[in-house]
XYZ file of C-alpha atoms in Angstrom:
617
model
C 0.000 0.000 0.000
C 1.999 3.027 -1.028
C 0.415 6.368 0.376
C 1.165 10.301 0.326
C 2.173 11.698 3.682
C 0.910 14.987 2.712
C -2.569 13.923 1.151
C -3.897 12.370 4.124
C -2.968 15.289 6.834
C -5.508 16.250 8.707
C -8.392 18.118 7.892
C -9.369 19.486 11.394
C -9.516 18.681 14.676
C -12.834 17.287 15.557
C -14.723 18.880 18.926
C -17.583 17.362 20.624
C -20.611 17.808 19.149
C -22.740 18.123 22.645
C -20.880 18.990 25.833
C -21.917 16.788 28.992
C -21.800 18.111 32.123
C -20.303 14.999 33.389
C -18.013 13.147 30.784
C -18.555 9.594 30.395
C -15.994 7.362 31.782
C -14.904 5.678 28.301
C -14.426 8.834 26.964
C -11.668 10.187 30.096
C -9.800 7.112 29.498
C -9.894 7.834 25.752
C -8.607 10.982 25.966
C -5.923 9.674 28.252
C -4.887 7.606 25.418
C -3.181 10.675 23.620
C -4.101 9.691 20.401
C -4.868 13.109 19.164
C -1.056 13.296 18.487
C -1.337 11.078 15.802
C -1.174 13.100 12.497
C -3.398 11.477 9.661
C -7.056 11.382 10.888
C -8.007 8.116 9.247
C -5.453 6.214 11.694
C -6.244 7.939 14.613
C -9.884 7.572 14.014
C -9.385 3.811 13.452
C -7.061 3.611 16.467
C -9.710 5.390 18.697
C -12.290 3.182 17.393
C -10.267 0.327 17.761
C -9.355 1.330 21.746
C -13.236 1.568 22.116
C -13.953 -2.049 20.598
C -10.957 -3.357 22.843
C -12.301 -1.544 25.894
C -15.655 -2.817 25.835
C -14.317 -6.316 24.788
C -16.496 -6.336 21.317
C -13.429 -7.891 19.813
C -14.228 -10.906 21.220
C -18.003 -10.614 19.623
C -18.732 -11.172 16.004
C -21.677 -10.532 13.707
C -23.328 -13.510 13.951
C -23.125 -13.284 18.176
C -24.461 -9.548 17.420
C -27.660 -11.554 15.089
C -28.370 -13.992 17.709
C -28.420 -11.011 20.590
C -31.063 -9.037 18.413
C -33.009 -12.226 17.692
C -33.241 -13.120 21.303
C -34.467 -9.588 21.640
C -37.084 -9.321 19.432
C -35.674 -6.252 17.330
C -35.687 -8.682 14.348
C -39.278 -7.854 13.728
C -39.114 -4.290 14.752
C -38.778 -1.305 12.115
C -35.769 -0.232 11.720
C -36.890 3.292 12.389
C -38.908 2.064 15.368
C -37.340 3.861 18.907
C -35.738 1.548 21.632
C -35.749 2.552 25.619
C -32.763 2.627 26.746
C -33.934 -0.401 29.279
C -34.175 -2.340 26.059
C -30.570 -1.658 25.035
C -29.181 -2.604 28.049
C -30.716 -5.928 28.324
C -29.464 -6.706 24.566
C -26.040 -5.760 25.301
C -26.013 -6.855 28.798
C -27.150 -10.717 27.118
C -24.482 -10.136 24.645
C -21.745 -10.095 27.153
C -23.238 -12.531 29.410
C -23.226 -15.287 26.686
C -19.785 -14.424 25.761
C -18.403 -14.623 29.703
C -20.025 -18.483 28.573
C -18.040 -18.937 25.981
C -14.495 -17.860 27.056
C -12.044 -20.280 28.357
C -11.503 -20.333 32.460
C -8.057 -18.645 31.697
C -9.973 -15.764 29.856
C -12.570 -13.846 32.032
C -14.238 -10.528 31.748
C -16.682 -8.457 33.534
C -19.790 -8.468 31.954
C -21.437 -5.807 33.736
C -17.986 -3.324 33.612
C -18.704 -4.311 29.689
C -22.296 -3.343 29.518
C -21.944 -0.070 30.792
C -19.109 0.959 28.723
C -20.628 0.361 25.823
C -24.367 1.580 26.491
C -22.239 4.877 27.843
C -20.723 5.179 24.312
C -23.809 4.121 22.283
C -25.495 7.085 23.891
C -22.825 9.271 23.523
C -22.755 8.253 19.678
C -26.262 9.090 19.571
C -25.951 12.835 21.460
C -23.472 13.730 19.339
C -25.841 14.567 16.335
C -28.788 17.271 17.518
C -32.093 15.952 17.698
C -31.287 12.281 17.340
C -32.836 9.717 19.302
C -32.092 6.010 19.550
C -33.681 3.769 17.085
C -33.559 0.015 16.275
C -31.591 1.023 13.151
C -29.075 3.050 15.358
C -28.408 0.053 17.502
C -28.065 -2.704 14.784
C -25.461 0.017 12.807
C -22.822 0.581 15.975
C -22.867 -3.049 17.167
C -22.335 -4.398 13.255
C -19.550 -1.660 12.566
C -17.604 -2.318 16.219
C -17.877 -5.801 16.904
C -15.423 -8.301 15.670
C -15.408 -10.564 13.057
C -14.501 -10.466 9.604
C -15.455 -7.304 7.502
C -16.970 -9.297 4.759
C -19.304 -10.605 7.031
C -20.362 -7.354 8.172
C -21.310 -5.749 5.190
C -23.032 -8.903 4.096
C -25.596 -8.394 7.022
C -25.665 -4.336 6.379
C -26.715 -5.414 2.995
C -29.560 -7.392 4.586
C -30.962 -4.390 6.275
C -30.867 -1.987 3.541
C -31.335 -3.878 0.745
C -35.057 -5.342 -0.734
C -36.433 -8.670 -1.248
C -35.354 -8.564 -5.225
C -31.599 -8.026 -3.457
C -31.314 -4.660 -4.555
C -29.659 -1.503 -2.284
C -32.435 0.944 -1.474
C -31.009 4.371 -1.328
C -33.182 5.918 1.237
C -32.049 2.566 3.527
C -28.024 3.097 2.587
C -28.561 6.438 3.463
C -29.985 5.762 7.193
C -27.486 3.204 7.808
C -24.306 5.962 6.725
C -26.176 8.691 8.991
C -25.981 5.883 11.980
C -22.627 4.491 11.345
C -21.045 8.192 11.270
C -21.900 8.828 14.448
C -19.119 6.701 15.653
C -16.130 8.768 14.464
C -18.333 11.890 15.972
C -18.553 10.305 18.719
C -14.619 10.104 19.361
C -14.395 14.058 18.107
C -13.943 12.990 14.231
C -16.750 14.357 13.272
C -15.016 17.476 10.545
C -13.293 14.782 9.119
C -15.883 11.275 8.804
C -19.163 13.274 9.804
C -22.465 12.842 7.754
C -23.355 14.754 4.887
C -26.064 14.222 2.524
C -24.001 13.671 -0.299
C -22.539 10.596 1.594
C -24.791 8.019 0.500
C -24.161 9.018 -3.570
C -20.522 9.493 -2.929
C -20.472 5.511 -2.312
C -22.104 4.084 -5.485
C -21.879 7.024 -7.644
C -23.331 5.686 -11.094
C -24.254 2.606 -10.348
C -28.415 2.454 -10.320
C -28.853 -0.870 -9.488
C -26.304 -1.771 -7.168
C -26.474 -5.296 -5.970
C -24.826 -7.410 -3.530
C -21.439 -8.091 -4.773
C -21.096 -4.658 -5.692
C -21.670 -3.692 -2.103
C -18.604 -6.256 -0.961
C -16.284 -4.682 -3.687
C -16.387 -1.312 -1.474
C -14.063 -3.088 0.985
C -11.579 -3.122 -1.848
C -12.039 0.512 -2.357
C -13.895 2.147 0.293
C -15.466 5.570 0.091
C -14.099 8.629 1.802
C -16.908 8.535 4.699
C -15.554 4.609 5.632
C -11.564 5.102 4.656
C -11.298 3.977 8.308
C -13.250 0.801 8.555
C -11.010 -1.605 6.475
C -8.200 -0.115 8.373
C -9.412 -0.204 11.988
C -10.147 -4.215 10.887
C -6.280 -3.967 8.945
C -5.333 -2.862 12.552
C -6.525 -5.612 14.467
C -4.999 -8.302 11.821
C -1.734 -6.701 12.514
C -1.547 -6.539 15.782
C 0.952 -9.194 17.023
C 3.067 -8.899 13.464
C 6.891 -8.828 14.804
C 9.059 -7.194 12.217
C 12.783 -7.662 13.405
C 14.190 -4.528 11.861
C 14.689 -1.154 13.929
C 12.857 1.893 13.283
C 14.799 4.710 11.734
C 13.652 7.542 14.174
C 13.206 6.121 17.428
C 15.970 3.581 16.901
C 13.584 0.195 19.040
C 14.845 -3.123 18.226
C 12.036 -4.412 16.596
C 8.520 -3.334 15.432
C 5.203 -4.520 15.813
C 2.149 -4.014 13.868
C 2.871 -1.517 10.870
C 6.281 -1.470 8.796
C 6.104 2.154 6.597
C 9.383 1.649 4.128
C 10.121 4.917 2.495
C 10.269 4.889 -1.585
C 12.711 7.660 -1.874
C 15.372 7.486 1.008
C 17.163 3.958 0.675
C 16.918 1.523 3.803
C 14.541 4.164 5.994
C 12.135 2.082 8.056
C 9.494 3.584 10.382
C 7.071 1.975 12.746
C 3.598 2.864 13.098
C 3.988 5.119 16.084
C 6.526 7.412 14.442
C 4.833 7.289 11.295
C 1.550 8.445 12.872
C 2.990 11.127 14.374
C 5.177 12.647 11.582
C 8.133 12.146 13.035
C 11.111 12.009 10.199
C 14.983 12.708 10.620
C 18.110 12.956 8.240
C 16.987 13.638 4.785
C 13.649 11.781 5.176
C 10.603 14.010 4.423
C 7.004 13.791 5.415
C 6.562 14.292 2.077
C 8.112 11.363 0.644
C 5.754 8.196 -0.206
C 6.130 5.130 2.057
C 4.510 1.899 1.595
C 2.797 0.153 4.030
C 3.787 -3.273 5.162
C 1.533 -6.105 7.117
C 3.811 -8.681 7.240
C 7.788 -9.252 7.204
C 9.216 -11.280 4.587
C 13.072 -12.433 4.110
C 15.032 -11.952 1.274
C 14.680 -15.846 -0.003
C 11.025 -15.689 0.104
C 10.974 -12.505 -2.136
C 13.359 -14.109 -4.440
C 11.515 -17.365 -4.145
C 8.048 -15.284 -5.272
C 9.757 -13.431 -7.615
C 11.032 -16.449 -9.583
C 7.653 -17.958 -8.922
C 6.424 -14.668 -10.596
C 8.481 -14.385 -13.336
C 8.209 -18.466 -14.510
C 3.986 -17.965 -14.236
C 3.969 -20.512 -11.378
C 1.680 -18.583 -9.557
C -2.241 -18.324 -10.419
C -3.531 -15.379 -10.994
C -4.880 -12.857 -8.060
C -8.096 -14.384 -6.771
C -11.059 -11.466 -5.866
C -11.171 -9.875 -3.194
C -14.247 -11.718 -2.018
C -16.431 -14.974 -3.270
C -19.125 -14.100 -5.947
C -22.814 -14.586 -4.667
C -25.929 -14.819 -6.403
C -27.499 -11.914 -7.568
C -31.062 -13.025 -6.451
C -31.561 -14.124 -2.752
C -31.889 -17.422 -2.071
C -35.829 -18.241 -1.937
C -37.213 -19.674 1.273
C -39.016 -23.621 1.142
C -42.526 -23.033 -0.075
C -43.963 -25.924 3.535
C -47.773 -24.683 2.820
C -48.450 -28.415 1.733
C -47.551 -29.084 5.273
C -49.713 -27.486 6.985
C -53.200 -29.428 7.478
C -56.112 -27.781 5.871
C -57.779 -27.345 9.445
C -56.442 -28.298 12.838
C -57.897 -31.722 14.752
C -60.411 -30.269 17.161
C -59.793 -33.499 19.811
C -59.107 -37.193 19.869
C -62.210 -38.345 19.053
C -62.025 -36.917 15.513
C -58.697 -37.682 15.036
C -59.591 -41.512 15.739
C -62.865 -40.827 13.219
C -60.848 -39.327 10.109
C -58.528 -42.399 10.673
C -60.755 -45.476 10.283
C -62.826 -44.039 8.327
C -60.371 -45.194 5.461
C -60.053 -48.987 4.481
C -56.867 -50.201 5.692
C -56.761 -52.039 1.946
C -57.275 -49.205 0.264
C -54.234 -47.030 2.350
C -51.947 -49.965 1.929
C -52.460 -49.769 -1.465
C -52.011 -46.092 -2.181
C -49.016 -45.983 0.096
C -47.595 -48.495 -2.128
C -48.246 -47.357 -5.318
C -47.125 -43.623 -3.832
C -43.743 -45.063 -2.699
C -43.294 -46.959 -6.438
C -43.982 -43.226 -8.068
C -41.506 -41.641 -5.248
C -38.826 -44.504 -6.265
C -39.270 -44.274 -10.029
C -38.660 -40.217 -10.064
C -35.590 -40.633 -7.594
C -34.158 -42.627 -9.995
C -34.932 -40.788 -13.164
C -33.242 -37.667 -11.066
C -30.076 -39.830 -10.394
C -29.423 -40.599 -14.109
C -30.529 -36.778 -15.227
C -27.374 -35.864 -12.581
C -24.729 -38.140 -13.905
C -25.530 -37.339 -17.501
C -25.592 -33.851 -17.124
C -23.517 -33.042 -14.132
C -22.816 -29.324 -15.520
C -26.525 -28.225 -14.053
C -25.978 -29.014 -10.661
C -26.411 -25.517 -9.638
C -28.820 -24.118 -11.825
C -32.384 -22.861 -10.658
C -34.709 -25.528 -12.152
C -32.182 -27.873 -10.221
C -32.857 -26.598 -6.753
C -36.730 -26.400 -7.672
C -36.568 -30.421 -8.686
C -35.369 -31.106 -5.039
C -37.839 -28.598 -3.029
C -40.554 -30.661 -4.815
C -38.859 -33.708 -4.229
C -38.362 -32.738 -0.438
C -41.757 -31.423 -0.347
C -43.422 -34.619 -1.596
C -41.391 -36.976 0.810
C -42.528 -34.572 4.094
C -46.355 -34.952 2.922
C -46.189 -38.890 2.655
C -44.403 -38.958 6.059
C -47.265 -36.317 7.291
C -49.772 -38.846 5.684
C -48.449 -41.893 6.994
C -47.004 -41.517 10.595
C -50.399 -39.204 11.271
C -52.556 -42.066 12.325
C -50.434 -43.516 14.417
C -49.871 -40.451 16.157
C -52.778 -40.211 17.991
C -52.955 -42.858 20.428
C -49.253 -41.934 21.314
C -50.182 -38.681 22.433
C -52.929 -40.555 24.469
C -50.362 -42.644 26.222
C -48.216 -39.699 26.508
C -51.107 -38.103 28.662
C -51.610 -40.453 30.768
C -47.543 -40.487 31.553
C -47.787 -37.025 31.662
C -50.802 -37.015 33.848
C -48.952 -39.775 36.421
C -45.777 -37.455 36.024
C -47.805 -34.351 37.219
C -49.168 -36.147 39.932
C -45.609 -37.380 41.124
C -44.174 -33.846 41.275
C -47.189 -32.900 43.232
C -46.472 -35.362 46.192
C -42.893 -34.599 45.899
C -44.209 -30.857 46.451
C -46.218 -31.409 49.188
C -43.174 -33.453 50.923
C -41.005 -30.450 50.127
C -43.254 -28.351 51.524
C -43.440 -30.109 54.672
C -39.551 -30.281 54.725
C -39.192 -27.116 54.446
C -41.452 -26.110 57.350
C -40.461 -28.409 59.621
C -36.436 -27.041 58.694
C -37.923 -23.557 59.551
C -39.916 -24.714 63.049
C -36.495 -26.383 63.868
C -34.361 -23.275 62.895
C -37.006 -20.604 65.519
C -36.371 -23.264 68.020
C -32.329 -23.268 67.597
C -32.585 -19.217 67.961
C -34.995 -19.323 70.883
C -32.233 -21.287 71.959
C -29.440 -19.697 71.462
C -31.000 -16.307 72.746
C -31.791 -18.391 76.290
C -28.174 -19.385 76.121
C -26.975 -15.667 75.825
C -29.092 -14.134 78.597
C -26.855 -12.281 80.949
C -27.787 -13.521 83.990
C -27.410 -16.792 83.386
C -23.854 -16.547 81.637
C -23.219 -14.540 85.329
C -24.075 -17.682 87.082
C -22.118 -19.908 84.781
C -19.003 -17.659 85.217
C -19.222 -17.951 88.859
C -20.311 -22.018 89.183
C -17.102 -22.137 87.169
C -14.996 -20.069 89.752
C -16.227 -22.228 92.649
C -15.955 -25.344 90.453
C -12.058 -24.084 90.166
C -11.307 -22.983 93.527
C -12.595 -26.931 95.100
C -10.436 -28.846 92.560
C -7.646 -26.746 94.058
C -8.671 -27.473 97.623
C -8.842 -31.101 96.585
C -5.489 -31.322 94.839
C -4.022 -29.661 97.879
C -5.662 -32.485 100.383
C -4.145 -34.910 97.715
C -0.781 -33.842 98.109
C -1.585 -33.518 102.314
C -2.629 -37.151 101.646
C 0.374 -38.075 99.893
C 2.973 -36.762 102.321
C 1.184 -38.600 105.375
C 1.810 -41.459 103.419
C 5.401 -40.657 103.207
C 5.291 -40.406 106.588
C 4.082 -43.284 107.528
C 6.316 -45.220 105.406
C 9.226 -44.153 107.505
C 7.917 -44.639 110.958
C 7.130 -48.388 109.427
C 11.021 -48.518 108.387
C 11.812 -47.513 111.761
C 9.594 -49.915 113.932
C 11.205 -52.603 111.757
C 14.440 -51.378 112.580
C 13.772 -51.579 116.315
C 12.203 -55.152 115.934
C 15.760 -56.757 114.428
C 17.071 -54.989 117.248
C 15.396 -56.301 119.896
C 15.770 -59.887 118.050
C 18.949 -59.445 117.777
C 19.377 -58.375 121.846
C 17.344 -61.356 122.447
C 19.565 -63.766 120.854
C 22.726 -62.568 122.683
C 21.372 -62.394 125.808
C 20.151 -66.336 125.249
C 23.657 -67.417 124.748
C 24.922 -65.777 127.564
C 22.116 -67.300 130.093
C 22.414 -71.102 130.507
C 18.473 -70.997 131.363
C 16.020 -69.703 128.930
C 14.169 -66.760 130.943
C 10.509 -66.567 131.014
C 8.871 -64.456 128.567
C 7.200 -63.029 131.919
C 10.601 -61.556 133.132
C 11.740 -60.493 129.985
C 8.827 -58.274 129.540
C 9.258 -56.610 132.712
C 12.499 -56.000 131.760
C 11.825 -54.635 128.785
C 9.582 -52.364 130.588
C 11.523 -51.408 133.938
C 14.779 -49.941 131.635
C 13.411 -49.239 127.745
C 16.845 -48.102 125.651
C 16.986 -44.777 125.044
C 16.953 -44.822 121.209
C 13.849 -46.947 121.479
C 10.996 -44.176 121.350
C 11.607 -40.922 118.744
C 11.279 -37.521 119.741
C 7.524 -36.175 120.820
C 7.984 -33.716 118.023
C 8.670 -35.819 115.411
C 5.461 -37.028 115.077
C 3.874 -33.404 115.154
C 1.366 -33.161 112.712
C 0.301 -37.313 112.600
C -3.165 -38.657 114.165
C -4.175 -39.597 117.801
C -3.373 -43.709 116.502
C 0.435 -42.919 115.448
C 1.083 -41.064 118.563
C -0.858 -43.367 120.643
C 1.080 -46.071 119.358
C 4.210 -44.557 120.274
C 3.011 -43.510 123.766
C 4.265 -44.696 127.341
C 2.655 -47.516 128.290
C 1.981 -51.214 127.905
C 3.965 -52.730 124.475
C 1.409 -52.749 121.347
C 1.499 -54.173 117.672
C 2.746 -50.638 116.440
C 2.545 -52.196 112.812
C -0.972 -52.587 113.139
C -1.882 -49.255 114.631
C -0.353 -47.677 112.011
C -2.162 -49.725 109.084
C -5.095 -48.348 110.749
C -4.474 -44.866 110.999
C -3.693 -44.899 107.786
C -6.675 -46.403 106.630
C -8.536 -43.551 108.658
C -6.480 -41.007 107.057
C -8.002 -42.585 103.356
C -11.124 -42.824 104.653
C -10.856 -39.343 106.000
C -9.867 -38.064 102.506
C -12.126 -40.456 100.495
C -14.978 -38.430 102.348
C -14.021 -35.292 101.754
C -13.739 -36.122 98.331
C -17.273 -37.410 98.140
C -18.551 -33.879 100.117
C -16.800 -31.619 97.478
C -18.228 -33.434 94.746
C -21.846 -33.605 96.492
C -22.072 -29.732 96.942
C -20.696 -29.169 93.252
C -23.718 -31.636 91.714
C -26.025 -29.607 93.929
C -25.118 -26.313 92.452
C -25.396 -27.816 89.279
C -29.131 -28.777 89.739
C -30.129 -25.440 90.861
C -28.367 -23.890 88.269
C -30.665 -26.381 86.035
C -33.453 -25.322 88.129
C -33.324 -21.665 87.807
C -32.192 -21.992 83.849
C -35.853 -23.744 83.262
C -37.807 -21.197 85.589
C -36.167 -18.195 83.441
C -37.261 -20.199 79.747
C -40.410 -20.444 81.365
């Protein structure tokens, strides 16, 4: 594509055409953008365009998302110059984004409601910026078909729909409407001086053509009017996106450039990406002046040799158009009218009547001798193909099979209608059990339900009774006591345990004193010839007791009346009995203490019960 710098300069700054008190919020972050600096209006129109598509995320939508939204919506029916609320709009474009949040992969989200009010914002802004428009069906199927995504071909293929006739011929007045919608776009971004609306738009377009047909419409994308310079290139844009060219740009000296490669035709080796090229930026001898050609794509020098030779040897075919030819009539629609019954079956009871009231002998036969017909012409349409196989495509071809097609739906119609009926009989009565079925599985759900909801006011009655103050005051302080008497009885444990220490030694020590006294005994035997009398040796034991035989009177400070009494002055005792017992009454002592502490704590507990139920009640 080989342009003139100076040709395509600017032609005006373009101002707002209505002045909001409040900007819309697309339209700050456009103008944070800076694309104004960008020269040549027809790029930065595209590129603002392009930023607004990208913004709202209608790259991701095509035209045939855009057909299904306005389907769903009903505006399919509508006139074109029929008004929309503004309600309406947002529930189109709101289901437009919702579907596509559907369709994108987990790793690819958006936010469809962010979406929807970025673009309704800018649709109304679109429409504002021309006085004393209003928002019409027309309006709404013009902006979504000119900024969604998709390919370009298909877009003008559906613009042709809408302003085009049954006989598949542009209307003017139609083309015209659609140009005054579209054009509000580049207003809408401040383009307005340069792409605005005039009413010689329309028969700048198709100039001499009268009849202009379909794939005259598609050839405008080869060479658009002045009034749509910047659609091919906004969709020329998004193509070349992600296009790495590894050369470095001649102004701003970058390593590499993506998206547009301008090569200037004058000045020998002087590359320029699409930033610098935008913005007029030149150095050395290079001129803005001077004629560049655009490049898309980056190509070595063996492919361009390669093509070349290809070229020069006529290897390659010739340059195919720039789009498929279509018909020049529109396709015509199935003519089902032999379909449809001539009157509808009131009930059942008919519908049994009209079907016996043929001879099964006679339907046999007419089916059969139908079928042989059917079979016979299906054959003579085989052999008329492989003869002939040059008319596959012509008209009387494609009215052969919609008769063809037509005849084999009536027989079906014909045949399977009989047998219909007692289906649909069966199928009420399994429709009638079904019903029935979900009504007791209502009524159970029902009942769930309310017993869930008697069980849930119980659980908060509950829980409110659980967080009355008193009560958690009376808790706090059953706890306390609770506390301090486990203390008390882990410190008469440890009492308890020391006694028993106790005792142990005294027991050590009486055993000592028994060898002792065994021992004595034994000595004093072989020193007597005569064995004395247990009598005597008892009184001697009691007239002179060693010294060493009784402990100190303080030593057993702090043991019970049975230790001490055991080691008292009197008449000789078992001492290892008396103190097995009064260590059995120390146990039983403790054991009963024990059993007090916990008697008062399960009384507190019961009148805590107690006055818990009088307070609920």
């Amino acid at each position: 594509m080989v342009m003139d710098e100076g040709g395509l300069r600017d032609r005006g700054r373009g101002t707002p055409a209505t002045v909001d008190s409040e900007p819309r919020q697309i339209l700050v972050e456009l103008g944070e953008q800076n694309l104004d600096a960008i020269c040549l209006s027809t790029y930065r129109t595209a590129c603002k365009l392009r930023f607004i598509q990208k913004r709202c995320n209608l790259h991701l939508i095509d035209i045939y998302n855009v057909i299904e939204a306005v389907r769903d919506a009903g505006l399919n029916a509508v006139e074109l110059h029929a008004g929309i609320s503004v309600t309406r709009l947002e529930n189109l474009v709101s289901s437009l984004f919702n579907q596509l949040s559907k369709r994108l992969p987990t790793t690819h989200t958006i936010d469809p409601r962010e979406s929807t009010v970025l673009l309704v914002e800018f649709l109304l802004a679109a429409v504002d910026s021309e006085p004393d428009s209003r928002l019409t069906v027309l309006s709404v199927k013009a902006m979504l078909a000119t900024l969604c995504g998709g390919k370009l071909l298909d877009k003008l293929r559906y613009v042709f729909s809408q302003v085009s006739d049954s006989s598949g011929v542009l209307v003017q007045s139609k083309f015209d409407s659609f140009l005054r919608e579209a054009l509000k776009l580049p207003s809408a971004v401040h383009e307005g001086p340069s792409f605005g609306y005039t009413h010689t738009s329309a028969r700048s377009c198709f100039p001499q053509q009268k009849r202009v047909m379909l794939n005259m419409f598609l050839d405008s994308v080869a060479d658009p009017p002045q009034c749509l310079v910047w659609l091919p290139l906004m969709h020329r844009m998004a193509n070349v996106e992600h296009v790495y060219h590894p050369v470095s740009c001649s102004y701003c000296r970058g390593n590499a450039m993506m998206g547009f490669r301008y090569r200037c035709l004058r000045c020998r080796g002087y590359q320029l990406c699409q930033n610098c090229f935008w913005r007029g930026n030149a150095s050395g001898s290079h001129s803005n002046q001077h004629q560049m050609k655009e490049h898309s794509s980056w190509k070595s020098s063996a492919s361009k040799l390669g093509r070349a030779l290809s070229r020069t040897l006529g290897c390659v075919s010739s340059r195919e158009p720039p789009h498929p030819i279509y018909p020049e009539q529109p396709e015509r629609t199935l003519n089902l009218s032999n379909l449809v019954p001539a009157r509808p079956v009131g009930n059942t009871s008919d519908a049994m009547l009209l079907s016996t009231s043929v001879p099964e002998s006679s339907k046999s036969l007419a089916v059969a001798q139908r079928m042989n017909e059917e079979h016979a012409l299906i054959a003579a349409y085989v052999n008329r193909l492989q003869s002939s196989p040059c008319s596959v495509d012509s008209p009387r071809r494609e009215d052969e099979e919609h008769k063809l097609i037509a005849r084999y739906t009536s027989r079906l119609a014909e045949t399977d209608g009989p047998g219909v009926i007692p289906n649909r009989s069966i199928n009420f009565d399994v429709n009638k059990q079904k019903r029935e079925l979900i009504g007791q599985l209502e009524c159970k759900n029902r009942e769930i339900l309310a017993e869930i909801k008697r069980l849930r006011v119980e659980h908060d009655a509950a829980c409110q009774a659980t967080t009355n103050p008193t009560l958690l005051a009376e808790l706090r302080l059953l706890r306390q006591r609770k506390d301090e008497l486990e203390q008390r009885m882990s410190s008469l444990q440890q009492s308890r345990r020391e006694l028993m220490v106790q005792l142990e030694g005294l027991m050590k020590l009486l055993k000592d004193e028994e060898q002792r006294q065994a021992a004595q005994a034994a000595g004093s035997s072989h020193a007597s010839p005569s064995r004395p009398s247990p009598s005597s040796v008892r009184s001697v034991g009691a007239a002179s007791p060693p010294a060493h035989m009784y402990p100190p009177q303080d030593s057993l400070a702090g043991v019970g009346g049975d230790v001490q009494e055991a080691f008292a002055q009197g008449p000789r005792r078992n001492l290892r009995n008396d103190l097995l017992v009064a260590a059995d009454s120390i146990t039983n002592t403790v054991s009963s203490l024990v059993k007090e502490l916990h008697s008062d704590e399960a009384r507190e507990e019961e009148e805590r019960l107690l006055n818990g139920k009088d307070r609920a009640g």
